[in-house]
Amino acid sequence: MKKLLLSLFIVMSVVMNVRADEGMWIPMLLQNNEQEMQEMGMNITVEDIYSINNSSMKDAVVLFGGGCTGEIVSNQGLLFTNHHCGFDWIQYHSTVEHDYLTDGFWAMGFEEELPCPGLTAVMLKKMEDVTDRVLEGVENSISAEERAEMIKNNIAKIKEETAATTDYELEIKAFYHGNQYYMIYNEVFKDVRMVGTPPSNIGKFGGDTDNWVWPRHTGDFSIFRIYVSPEGKAVEYSEDNVPYKPAYHFPISLKGVEEGDFTFVFGYPARTNEYLPSVAVDQEANVIYPVSVDLRGKILDIYNKHQEKDPKVRIQYASKHAHLGNGWKKWMGVIEGINNFKGVEKKYAFDKAFTKWANYSRSRGAYLELIKDFERVYAEYEPYRLATTYLSETALQIEVVTFAANFNKLAQVTKDTPQEEIDALIAAAREEAKVFFKDYYQPIDREVAAMVLQEYIDNQPADFRPELLNTIVEKYADVQAYVDELFAKTMFASEENVNKLLDEFKASKAKKIAKDPALVAYNNVMDFYLGNVRPKVAEISGQISELQRIFMRGQMEFHAEQNPDKMMYPDANFSLRVTYGKVGGFSPRDAVRYKHYTTLDGIMQKENPAIYDYVVTDRLRELYETKDYGRYADKDGSMHVAFIAGNHTTGGNSGSPILNADGHLLGLNFDRTWEGTMSDLIYDPSICKNISVDVRYVLFIIDKYAGATRLIDEMTIVE
Ligand code: ARG
Ligand code: GLU
């Protein structure tokens, strides 16, 4: 009986790989999914989504700023993305007089739209399978290094040959862990301007407290516009540029969503690892993430304590807090999800089934020892991964130490260094110093330094510690004594000292910089890392990629035998993908059931003028009290703010359009539910949900809140 149960379990976990909601599909190959999508409720064809001959939805989706997704919503190149994706640009354009982060910004005419130097929007024009050409001459018998070298050369050659025939930018990306290669033709728009953003207490409502969490009430959107030359070419900013006329833009639906509705998300997921062996998932969820979570939690505690005491410090550390806190919270969710859903056990059962399958046929010989090889290599990898994690989550979290690194070049100046080079170094250091000290609060850094160094010493074996740590152990009464001395002696903890140094810098001062204890500390830990850790990490991760490539190939063969009708999807790799799933609430734990949407009532319930993340402006309260929602209200009369659905998304999907059965815009994806963040490793449709801001709330803010109706007038609205 037990045996029967076990084999049943194995078959189930194998089949688990093809659940409906799971998958991030290559749009060009979407024919394979069309039937399923239509059975789930889609009213359009996949040719409407991706066509090489006609305009299609893909012509309205862009990679925004290299890390997020944006979608075109008017025939004048108007672009939606998340507030947190536009954040750096909103900050860039903000000054004390025009604080767009706090107050929002709305260009009331084209001439008020703000250029963003360096910001790009990348649009995929077409892609083609170049696997045969990339792997030309690559035999199974050659070494991993030779293989990598040949592939690199082949890729360079293909790109060079193709470049002569096209104006588009080319990239060749590996899919399925190096088993397939696609060449992608991109149009790169370089004049993208900021058009509008709500104030942070709408665009970031709930802040880090609500981050990753459902129920959610964040109006996470901002608005940009693509400009091109009068001839329609994607060129750098110029005054003569004109709004872009896209081949397609998304109509916007005011109909809202109901439980069970079909949706799909079109965007640029960054990275997933769905095909790892159990040993890797175990290491990630039970060894590496717990360390990062623990260390970041302790740093965040220190931030919080000081941030609560002083509003100035709260602002200074807001962005640092958001950055550290985002991973911290996500990884906690991953650990919990993997454990609650027996992720490692499921992977383990799969590994066993896979090996058993490999055993059935001689042609599968390459797969027979794979799992064992993985176990050996990951065991070897573990201490080096930990070493890397400790370095980045401890020593490199001491701000004065990483700041000091900016002075390494000045420390090497000699009397032969040309003056103009020195001047450039000084100017660059001045810039860094200005940015650094604006948001630096020494009491936090001191406390963090003492804590992280103690953790580093306590948790890494002596031969995995940089010399510095052993010196602290041997020569100082305790870590605090070292930290006190570090801050007493370094010149990098005081803006005044740094400015003085830069004002009076001459070559003879270089030695003094080189001896500064903060810079010494930085170089000491980095030397250790570069000398003792990184080479080994490179070597082992090379072996792992090679094993993973073969494992992936094996999984595809295994899968094809069991499910001839449905392909396996490749891991995310920052290429354009489509994922689909149904709107719906879920049950995160016993007795709790989440609804699929939130409303403005929830914002008022969370409102707390004393807590920064929950401040509500008078204007929004007024609109709420008068229920002045216009055509943006739901048919139940309330203002819907956000909703969840079963789309398989990840980082990079921020800002992605979420579309209904007709391909009309329902909202903007911006997050996942905390319980389901394990979906980068293992997807479970019962808890893995994506969170989107309802487009009706977006339009309500633009129209009713901000009065930027000229933007609404450009859009195609489906009532
Ligand atoms: N969790 C989202 C993502 O992974 C949003 C992050 C930005 N928002 C924040 N409150 N830190 O990127
Ligand atoms: N907020 C994420 C992003 O910036 C999306 C959330 C996720 O990881 O799914 O891309």
XYZ file of C-alpha atoms and ligand atoms in Angstrom:
741
model
C 0.000 0.000 0.000
C 2.712 2.356 0.993
C 4.492 1.596 -2.220
C 1.385 2.205 -4.244
C 0.833 5.517 -2.521
C 4.373 6.510 -3.193
C 4.203 5.731 -6.883
C 0.891 7.542 -7.097
C 2.533 10.501 -5.463
C 5.333 10.334 -7.974
C 2.977 10.255 -10.930
C 1.052 13.166 -9.436
C 4.128 15.235 -8.955
C 5.218 14.533 -12.493
C 1.852 15.586 -13.821
C 2.038 18.628 -11.549
C 4.435 20.133 -14.043
C 1.625 20.914 -16.459
C -1.090 22.572 -14.405
C -3.153 25.071 -16.344
C -2.161 28.280 -14.568
C 1.522 27.490 -14.528
C 3.931 28.677 -17.186
C 5.517 31.679 -18.834
C 5.180 31.052 -22.525
C 7.152 32.309 -25.485
C 4.612 34.391 -27.438
C 5.895 33.121 -30.775
C 5.024 29.558 -29.763
C 1.656 30.320 -28.232
C -0.252 28.195 -30.778
C 0.404 25.277 -28.465
C -1.603 26.982 -25.730
C -4.396 28.459 -27.805
C -6.895 25.719 -27.214
C -6.369 25.738 -23.471
C -6.571 29.522 -23.327
C -9.830 29.496 -25.246
C -11.218 26.734 -23.079
C -10.413 28.882 -20.082
C -12.429 31.714 -21.594
C -10.257 33.656 -24.022
C -12.255 35.196 -26.879
C -9.356 36.101 -29.163
C -6.713 34.113 -31.028
C -3.042 33.859 -30.282
C -2.418 35.541 -33.615
C -4.026 38.644 -32.060
C -1.428 38.457 -29.303
C 1.649 37.756 -31.367
C 1.850 38.079 -35.120
C 4.858 38.647 -37.280
C 2.908 39.790 -40.305
C 0.241 41.990 -38.786
C 0.102 44.417 -35.934
C -0.633 42.593 -32.701
C -0.562 43.120 -28.961
C 3.139 42.478 -28.765
C 3.611 45.844 -30.490
C 2.278 47.524 -27.370
C 4.470 45.840 -24.728
C 7.936 47.098 -23.816
C 10.776 46.317 -21.474
C 10.793 49.495 -19.394
C 14.058 50.847 -18.006
C 15.799 47.499 -18.340
C 13.970 45.901 -15.397
C 10.214 46.362 -15.631
C 7.435 46.103 -18.190
C 5.345 48.891 -19.714
C 2.376 48.957 -22.103
C 1.253 51.459 -24.713
C -2.245 52.796 -24.120
C -2.753 55.435 -26.805
C -1.941 56.043 -30.449
C 0.487 58.719 -29.258
C 2.882 56.406 -27.486
C 1.489 56.883 -23.977
C 2.947 54.262 -21.660
C 1.796 52.813 -18.339
C 4.148 51.191 -15.872
C 4.322 50.874 -12.075
C 5.089 53.727 -9.714
C 7.931 51.650 -8.267
C 9.301 51.191 -11.801
C 9.193 54.921 -12.516
C 10.400 55.728 -8.998
C 14.003 56.604 -9.872
C 12.818 59.024 -12.536
C 10.251 60.594 -10.290
C 13.034 61.078 -7.756
C 15.394 62.329 -10.464
C 12.981 65.088 -11.445
C 12.107 66.009 -7.866
C 13.600 69.016 -6.125
C 12.749 70.785 -2.904
C 10.472 73.142 -4.877
C 8.954 70.379 -7.031
C 8.699 67.323 -4.843
C 6.981 64.948 -7.267
C 7.519 61.998 -4.959
C 5.378 63.647 -2.314
C 2.978 65.645 -4.439
C 2.752 63.735 -7.696
C 3.294 65.217 -11.144
C 0.996 65.716 -14.107
C 2.173 67.193 -17.403
C -0.756 69.245 -18.621
C 0.573 69.415 -22.191
C 3.197 67.635 -24.329
C 5.634 70.491 -23.672
C 5.546 69.741 -19.941
C 6.563 66.099 -20.365
C 9.998 65.584 -18.825
C 12.928 63.959 -20.691
C 14.637 61.096 -18.843
C 18.198 60.749 -20.135
C 19.219 57.097 -20.239
C 15.725 55.670 -19.898
C 14.830 53.182 -22.632
C 11.781 51.239 -23.769
C 12.612 48.100 -25.722
C 10.113 46.564 -28.119
C 10.474 43.080 -29.532
C 9.990 43.103 -33.304
C 10.536 39.423 -34.010
C 12.396 36.401 -32.789
C 13.762 33.339 -34.509
C 15.081 29.991 -33.434
C 18.847 29.935 -34.043
C 19.631 26.837 -31.995
C 21.200 24.930 -34.882
C 23.463 27.815 -35.800
C 24.511 28.522 -32.205
C 25.289 24.857 -31.575
C 26.984 24.303 -34.934
C 30.048 22.128 -34.445
C 29.375 21.756 -30.707
C 29.786 18.055 -29.997
C 28.772 16.327 -26.806
C 32.292 15.086 -26.299
C 33.979 18.468 -25.802
C 34.711 20.068 -22.445
C 32.450 22.663 -20.862
C 35.020 25.410 -21.489
C 35.383 24.526 -25.160
C 31.648 24.390 -25.462
C 31.188 27.845 -23.947
C 33.896 29.261 -26.197
C 32.396 27.791 -29.383
C 28.941 29.029 -28.494
C 30.269 32.489 -27.781
C 31.994 32.606 -31.152
C 28.985 31.266 -33.008
C 26.757 33.861 -31.383
C 29.117 36.673 -32.316
C 29.207 35.416 -35.889
C 25.432 35.122 -36.268
C 24.923 38.573 -34.828
C 27.517 40.102 -37.091
C 26.031 38.485 -40.189
C 22.528 39.548 -39.257
C 23.459 43.069 -38.199
C 24.249 43.884 -41.830
C 20.641 43.136 -42.769
C 18.694 44.972 -40.081
C 18.443 48.266 -38.195
C 17.131 46.571 -35.086
C 19.308 45.700 -32.132
C 19.991 41.996 -31.801
C 20.344 39.730 -28.843
C 20.721 35.989 -28.717
C 19.396 34.387 -25.569
C 19.644 30.881 -24.199
C 16.376 29.145 -23.330
C 15.831 25.863 -21.489
C 19.225 26.193 -19.810
C 21.183 26.264 -23.041
C 19.181 23.687 -24.989
C 17.638 26.291 -27.276
C 18.670 29.689 -28.565
C 16.603 32.502 -29.973
C 17.703 35.612 -31.757
C 15.594 38.603 -30.804
C 15.234 41.743 -32.903
C 14.562 44.775 -30.723
C 13.613 48.336 -31.385
C 15.170 50.419 -28.614
C 13.383 53.696 -27.907
C 15.708 56.203 -26.297
C 13.501 59.230 -25.806
C 11.039 58.305 -23.090
C 9.504 61.160 -21.095
C 7.761 61.325 -17.762
C 4.118 62.310 -18.116
C 2.472 61.685 -14.796
C 2.635 60.078 -11.399
C 0.377 60.046 -8.382
C 1.813 61.145 -5.035
C 3.670 58.407 -3.158
C 0.858 58.025 -0.666
C -1.198 56.675 -3.553
C 1.527 55.119 -5.736
C 3.277 53.504 -2.784
C 0.340 53.332 -0.357
C 1.092 50.701 2.274
C 4.830 51.047 1.532
C 7.071 48.291 2.765
C 4.556 47.248 5.383
C 2.124 45.981 2.778
C 4.758 44.961 0.231
C 4.199 41.371 -1.033
C 0.995 41.202 0.948
C -2.631 40.708 0.068
C -5.039 42.492 0.681
C -3.342 45.404 -1.002
C -4.324 48.999 -1.764
C -1.449 50.440 -3.759
C -2.082 52.694 -6.780
C 1.182 51.443 -8.212
C 1.306 53.236 -11.571
C 3.153 56.011 -13.365
C 2.882 57.333 -16.906
C 5.506 57.939 -19.582
C 5.542 58.585 -23.311
C 7.736 57.339 -26.134
C 9.051 59.957 -28.558
C 10.650 59.351 -31.955
C 12.159 61.461 -34.715
C 9.711 63.142 -37.127
C 10.529 60.279 -39.531
C 9.396 57.798 -36.867
C 12.863 56.538 -35.912
C 13.845 55.545 -32.389
C 16.470 58.191 -31.631
C 17.975 59.962 -28.624
C 16.121 62.899 -27.091
C 15.687 65.895 -29.333
C 13.376 68.873 -29.105
C 12.158 68.009 -32.597
C 11.031 64.532 -31.605
C 7.352 63.710 -31.781
C 5.089 61.269 -29.922
C 5.439 57.718 -31.221
C 2.639 56.242 -33.335
C 2.534 52.593 -32.302
C 1.279 49.765 -34.489
C -1.005 48.777 -31.615
C -2.195 50.140 -28.299
C -4.316 48.449 -25.660
C -7.981 49.384 -25.346
C -8.884 49.872 -21.681
C -11.783 48.004 -20.148
C -14.025 49.623 -17.544
C -15.841 46.354 -16.945
C -13.709 45.104 -14.089
C -13.210 41.493 -13.092
C -15.188 38.719 -11.500
C -14.099 35.536 -9.824
C -13.252 32.967 -12.498
C -12.612 35.449 -15.330
C -9.874 34.579 -17.794
C -6.856 36.918 -17.721
C -3.406 36.965 -19.217
C -0.247 38.920 -18.469
C 2.190 39.979 -21.146
C 5.652 41.089 -20.038
C 9.281 40.587 -19.166
C 9.768 38.125 -16.271
C 13.386 38.232 -15.143
C 14.445 34.936 -13.634
C 12.912 31.706 -12.369
C 14.357 28.301 -11.496
C 11.565 25.790 -11.906
C 13.683 22.832 -12.985
C 16.180 22.470 -10.170
C 16.939 19.155 -8.489
C 15.719 18.775 -4.897
C 19.185 19.324 -3.456
C 19.307 22.809 -4.990
C 15.855 23.801 -3.760
C 16.760 22.498 -0.329
C 19.955 24.544 -0.281
C 18.197 27.672 -1.449
C 15.229 27.462 0.905
C 16.877 25.920 3.942
C 20.452 27.179 3.904
C 20.943 30.360 1.900
C 17.650 32.246 2.275
C 17.469 31.732 6.053
C 20.871 33.390 6.422
C 19.909 36.360 4.272
C 16.559 36.689 6.010
C 18.119 36.562 9.454
C 20.840 39.101 8.699
C 18.584 41.490 6.840
C 15.990 41.220 9.589
C 18.573 42.352 12.118
C 19.693 45.249 9.945
C 16.095 46.299 9.321
C 15.446 46.231 13.085
C 18.237 48.732 13.527
C 16.911 50.898 10.682
C 13.380 50.760 12.107
C 14.463 51.766 15.587
C 16.187 54.899 14.314
C 13.623 55.624 11.624
C 10.835 55.656 14.163
C 12.690 58.147 16.330
C 13.474 60.730 13.695
C 11.428 61.659 10.599
C 14.566 62.857 8.837
C 16.164 59.443 9.281
C 12.968 57.822 8.110
C 13.276 59.587 4.777
C 17.032 59.045 4.560
C 16.678 55.302 4.973
C 13.400 54.827 3.089
C 14.965 53.645 -0.127
C 17.605 51.485 1.596
C 14.887 49.978 3.727
C 12.732 49.254 0.680
C 15.633 47.638 -1.100
C 16.753 45.364 1.730
C 13.206 44.732 2.860
C 11.951 43.589 -0.541
C 14.239 40.546 -0.672
C 13.946 39.928 3.058
C 10.198 39.640 2.953
C 10.067 37.720 -0.294
C 12.554 35.090 0.870
C 10.648 34.569 4.100
C 7.646 33.789 1.959
C 9.700 31.414 -0.191
C 10.993 29.510 2.838
C 7.553 29.197 4.328
C 5.940 28.250 1.027
C 8.529 25.586 0.249
C 8.132 24.097 3.700
C 4.339 24.255 3.878
C 3.948 22.782 0.442
C 6.604 20.141 0.897
C 8.505 21.561 -2.021
C 11.744 19.731 -1.344
C 9.914 16.426 -0.879
C 8.050 16.914 -4.149
C 11.268 17.673 -5.977
C 12.893 14.671 -4.340
C 10.105 12.395 -5.530
C 10.510 13.816 -9.005
C 14.288 13.263 -8.956
C 13.678 9.633 -8.050
C 11.079 9.137 -10.755
C 13.399 10.772 -13.237
C 16.301 8.493 -12.359
C 14.042 5.489 -12.551
C 12.896 6.592 -15.990
C 16.508 7.103 -17.044
C 17.185 3.550 -15.972
C 14.667 2.074 -18.410
C 16.558 2.749 -21.575
C 20.185 2.737 -22.571
C 19.672 5.860 -24.647
C 19.087 7.734 -21.394
C 22.511 6.950 -20.028
C 23.464 10.631 -19.766
C 20.787 11.112 -17.098
C 21.469 8.154 -14.894
C 23.985 9.726 -12.522
C 22.732 13.289 -12.777
C 20.977 13.516 -9.424
C 23.982 12.039 -7.654
C 26.270 14.463 -9.461
C 24.070 17.347 -8.430
C 24.210 16.211 -4.818
C 27.976 16.068 -4.868
C 28.449 19.401 -6.618
C 25.899 21.289 -4.530
C 27.534 19.969 -1.353
C 30.809 21.361 -2.578
C 29.106 24.601 -3.528
C 27.431 25.248 -0.198
C 30.304 26.743 1.815
C 31.209 29.049 -1.068
C 27.648 30.208 -1.512
C 27.454 30.872 2.188
C 30.724 32.775 2.035
C 29.301 34.952 -0.732
C 26.078 35.483 1.164
C 27.887 36.441 4.374
C 30.117 38.851 2.546
C 27.277 40.641 0.808
C 24.838 40.597 3.739
C 27.358 41.593 6.419
C 30.631 43.353 5.610
C 29.244 45.024 2.501
C 26.279 46.339 4.483
C 28.588 48.645 6.420
C 27.926 51.822 4.514
C 31.154 53.603 5.350
C 33.107 50.595 4.104
C 31.396 50.420 0.718
C 31.523 54.191 0.411
C 35.283 54.126 1.011
C 35.634 51.903 -2.051
C 34.941 54.971 -4.197
C 38.337 56.306 -3.136
C 40.409 53.333 -4.252
C 41.575 55.080 -7.403
C 42.541 58.245 -5.547
C 44.479 56.080 -3.123
C 46.596 54.888 -6.054
C 47.440 58.309 -7.432
C 51.180 58.970 -7.730
C 53.132 62.102 -8.578
C 53.142 60.893 -12.199
C 49.362 60.809 -12.499
C 48.231 63.533 -14.932
C 46.426 66.389 -13.179
C 43.330 66.108 -15.370
C 42.933 62.477 -14.360
C 43.176 63.497 -10.704
C 40.641 66.262 -11.247
C 38.218 63.796 -12.813
C 38.640 61.408 -9.881
C 38.043 64.212 -7.415
C 34.938 65.358 -9.271
C 33.556 61.820 -9.344
C 34.281 61.320 -5.639
C 32.564 64.614 -4.836
C 29.457 63.446 -6.656
C 29.482 60.126 -4.761
C 29.991 61.935 -1.470
C 27.081 64.256 -2.081
C 24.740 61.351 -2.740
C 26.139 59.298 0.134
C 25.970 61.885 2.896
C 22.513 63.083 1.921
C 21.179 59.762 3.206
C 23.788 58.768 5.770
C 23.152 58.503 9.486
C 26.239 57.417 11.348
C 24.549 55.971 14.465
C 22.775 53.432 12.247
C 25.958 52.511 10.449
C 27.865 52.007 13.709
C 25.232 49.736 15.097
C 24.948 47.783 11.869
C 28.746 47.454 11.676
C 29.061 45.943 15.144
C 26.163 43.572 14.560
C 27.175 42.300 11.115
C 30.836 41.824 11.973
C 29.905 39.795 15.029
C 27.575 37.668 12.898
C 30.274 37.189 10.291
C 32.768 36.044 12.921
C 30.305 33.794 14.702
C 28.975 32.062 11.641
C 31.824 31.594 9.218
C 34.625 29.103 9.885
C 38.091 30.612 10.329
C 39.282 29.601 6.857
C 36.256 31.321 5.319
C 36.907 34.605 7.048
C 38.745 37.521 5.542
C 41.930 38.388 7.415
C 40.215 41.433 8.890
C 37.900 39.289 10.979
C 40.732 37.227 12.366
C 42.566 40.448 13.230
C 39.501 41.664 15.093
C 39.326 38.403 17.010
C 43.024 38.407 17.851
C 43.831 42.064 18.426
C 40.713 43.701 19.827
C 38.898 43.255 23.108
C 35.705 42.772 21.131
C 34.015 43.765 17.893
C 32.717 46.973 19.452
C 36.272 48.059 20.231
C 37.187 47.611 16.570
C 34.079 49.463 15.389
C 34.778 52.359 17.769
C 38.285 52.620 16.424
C 37.107 52.330 12.814
C 34.712 55.236 13.204
C 37.149 57.289 15.248
C 39.884 56.962 12.651
C 38.207 56.816 9.265
C 37.714 60.059 7.402
C 34.885 58.603 5.335
C 32.229 58.834 8.032
C 32.176 62.620 8.038
C 31.153 64.823 5.144
C 33.352 67.609 6.429
C 36.454 65.410 6.455
C 35.720 64.026 3.018
C 35.225 67.495 1.551
C 38.394 68.703 3.200
C 40.266 65.760 1.749
C 38.931 66.452 -1.731
C 39.572 70.214 -1.497
C 43.158 69.726 -0.455
C 43.972 66.542 -2.345
C 47.479 66.124 -3.728
C 49.370 63.017 -4.769
C 51.213 62.900 -1.466
C 47.896 62.299 0.314
C 47.194 59.092 -1.580
C 48.992 56.970 0.996
C 46.877 58.385 3.771
C 43.730 57.377 1.911
C 45.080 53.904 1.277
C 45.637 53.480 5.015
C 42.184 54.633 6.025
C 40.676 51.795 8.080
C 37.387 51.791 6.150
C 39.166 51.394 2.833
C 41.528 48.838 4.347
C 38.515 46.886 5.542
C 36.871 47.029 2.115
C 39.971 45.888 0.279
C 40.628 43.176 2.791
C 37.232 41.540 2.427
C 37.213 41.954 -1.341
C 40.697 40.513 -1.731
C 39.578 37.521 0.219
C 36.480 37.143 -1.883
C 38.234 37.588 -5.224
C 41.120 35.338 -4.248
C 39.463 32.589 -2.223
C 35.793 32.520 -3.039
C 34.983 33.735 -6.505
C 37.224 31.402 -8.508
C 35.672 28.420 -6.782
C 32.164 29.820 -7.235
C 32.842 30.312 -10.940
C 34.207 26.803 -11.293
C 31.373 25.086 -9.459
C 28.598 27.159 -10.939
C 30.020 26.276 -14.357
C 29.669 22.603 -13.482
C 26.163 23.194 -12.234
C 25.085 24.954 -15.439
C 26.397 22.045 -17.417
C 24.528 19.503 -15.279
C 21.423 21.667 -15.380
C 21.543 21.827 -19.173
C 21.550 18.050 -19.362
C 18.938 17.717 -16.632
C 16.698 20.150 -18.481
C 17.057 18.192 -21.695
C 16.199 15.021 -19.806
C 13.174 16.613 -18.160
C 11.923 17.739 -21.552
C 12.218 14.210 -22.955
C 10.627 12.713 -19.871
C 7.822 15.239 -19.994
C 7.209 14.789 -23.740
C 6.642 11.095 -23.231
C 4.039 11.674 -20.539
C 2.376 14.793 -21.947
C 2.828 14.796 -25.702
C 0.234 17.577 -26.040
C 1.750 20.253 -23.892
C 5.187 21.727 -24.032
C 7.311 22.652 -21.084
C 7.886 26.351 -20.649
C 11.431 27.691 -20.356
C 12.567 29.420 -17.180
C 12.233 33.201 -17.247
C 15.242 34.961 -18.759
C 14.108 38.567 -19.268
C 12.480 37.741 -22.579
C 8.902 38.542 -23.525
C 6.390 36.019 -22.177
C 2.688 35.395 -21.867
C 1.163 33.799 -18.795
C -2.520 33.187 -18.179
C -4.809 32.312 -15.299
C -8.143 33.062 -13.736
C -9.186 35.786 -11.337
C -9.837 34.407 -7.884
C -9.347 34.628 -4.150
C -7.637 31.937 -2.134
C -7.196 30.492 1.295
C -3.746 31.234 2.717
C -4.323 29.258 5.912
C -6.941 27.509 7.954
C -10.195 29.434 8.284
C -8.993 32.387 6.238
C -10.355 33.156 2.794
C -9.157 36.118 0.742
C -11.507 37.899 -1.646
C -10.148 38.599 -5.112
C -10.382 42.411 -4.938
C -9.904 45.380 -2.616
C -11.661 48.753 -2.594
C -11.169 52.336 -1.526
C -12.983 51.461 1.713
C -9.877 49.455 2.628
C -7.687 52.515 2.119
C -9.870 54.447 4.543
C -9.700 51.575 7.027
C -5.928 51.555 6.847
C -5.669 55.334 7.000
C -3.442 56.584 9.788
C -1.999 60.095 9.602
C 0.661 59.116 12.155
C 2.070 56.278 10.060
C 3.852 57.385 6.934
C 2.790 54.385 4.836
C -0.894 54.993 5.572
C -1.381 58.692 5.042
C -4.389 59.612 2.895
C -4.594 63.016 1.229
C -7.590 65.280 1.809
C -8.363 65.175 -1.882
C -8.719 61.391 -1.948
C -10.784 61.412 1.244
C -13.087 64.025 -0.277
C -13.616 61.931 -3.422
C -14.311 58.944 -1.202
C -16.802 60.809 0.943
C -18.718 62.204 -2.014
C -18.386 58.855 -3.827
C -17.371 60.854 -6.877
C -16.151 57.880 -8.902
C -17.872 58.651 -12.197
C -17.720 55.842 -14.738
C -14.798 54.256 -12.904
C -16.974 52.797 -10.140
C -17.624 49.080 -10.147
C -21.181 47.995 -10.786
C -21.400 47.375 -7.035
C -20.913 51.136 -6.636
C -17.532 50.961 -4.919
C -14.107 51.949 -6.193
C -12.056 48.807 -6.784
C -8.337 49.259 -6.178
C -6.505 45.957 -6.743
C -7.211 42.321 -7.589
C -5.498 38.952 -7.682
C -5.406 36.223 -10.302
C -3.545 33.013 -11.011
C -0.941 34.326 -13.435
C 2.546 32.926 -13.134
C 4.643 36.084 -12.814
C 7.918 37.120 -11.266
C 10.186 40.149 -10.825
C 10.350 42.090 -14.095
C 6.633 41.543 -14.625
C 6.095 44.722 -12.652
C 4.099 47.097 -14.806
C 2.922 44.313 -17.115
C -0.525 44.662 -18.634
C -3.087 42.250 -17.260
C -5.669 41.668 -19.974
C -9.158 40.198 -20.180
C -10.636 37.575 -22.511
C -10.858 40.204 -25.269
C -7.335 41.465 -24.769
C -8.461 44.706 -23.132
C -6.468 46.224 -20.299
C -7.774 45.382 -16.824
C -4.844 46.627 -14.787
C -1.118 46.652 -14.137
C 0.655 43.749 -12.477
C 2.843 44.912 -9.586
C 3.406 42.159 -7.051
C 2.693 38.634 -5.884
C 1.082 37.353 -2.714
C 3.595 36.572 -0.020
C 2.338 33.006 0.473
C 3.114 32.235 -3.170
C 6.563 33.766 -3.649
C 8.000 30.245 -3.888
C 6.604 30.215 -7.424
C 10.060 31.104 -8.760
C 11.115 27.605 -7.665
C 7.874 25.636 -7.517
C 4.485 26.792 -8.667
C 1.348 25.891 -6.787
C -1.855 27.315 -8.240
C -3.684 27.251 -4.909
C -1.547 30.014 -3.414
C 0.553 31.553 -6.201
C -1.317 34.708 -7.205
C -0.273 37.880 -8.969
C -1.450 41.257 -7.685
C -2.594 43.997 -10.070
C -3.843 47.514 -9.625
C -7.299 47.857 -11.195
C -7.068 50.105 -14.261
C -10.298 51.821 -13.191
C -8.525 53.067 -10.067
C -5.660 54.260 -12.270
C -8.044 56.206 -14.519
C -9.963 57.529 -11.506
C -6.737 58.958 -10.076
C -5.708 60.460 -13.427
C -9.117 61.893 -14.172
C -10.941 62.662 -10.937
C -8.020 63.084 -8.568
C -5.531 64.883 -10.783
C -7.753 66.339 -13.489
C -5.361 65.171 -16.205
C -8.267 64.450 -18.534
C -6.220 65.208 -21.632
C -4.543 61.822 -21.015
C -7.863 60.027 -20.670
C -8.953 61.575 -23.978
C -6.074 59.899 -25.799
C -7.019 56.444 -24.607
C -9.395 53.954 -26.156
C -11.907 53.174 -23.459
C -14.312 50.260 -23.579
C -17.256 50.957 -21.272
N 7.455 43.489 -4.168
C 7.452 44.219 -5.392
C 8.634 43.750 -6.247
O 9.172 42.755 -6.013
C 7.438 45.684 -5.169
C 8.688 46.306 -4.629
C 8.652 47.794 -4.475
N 7.787 48.227 -3.388
C 8.174 48.337 -2.092
N 7.293 48.698 -1.189
N 9.419 48.114 -1.685
O 9.444 44.358 -6.818
N 7.388 43.843 -7.812
C 7.979 42.924 -8.739
C 8.745 43.647 -9.843
O 9.268 44.708 -9.609
C 6.939 42.017 -9.255
C 6.580 41.116 -8.165
C 7.073 39.723 -8.429
O 8.214 39.404 -8.127
O 6.221 38.984 -8.927
O 8.935 43.152 -10.917
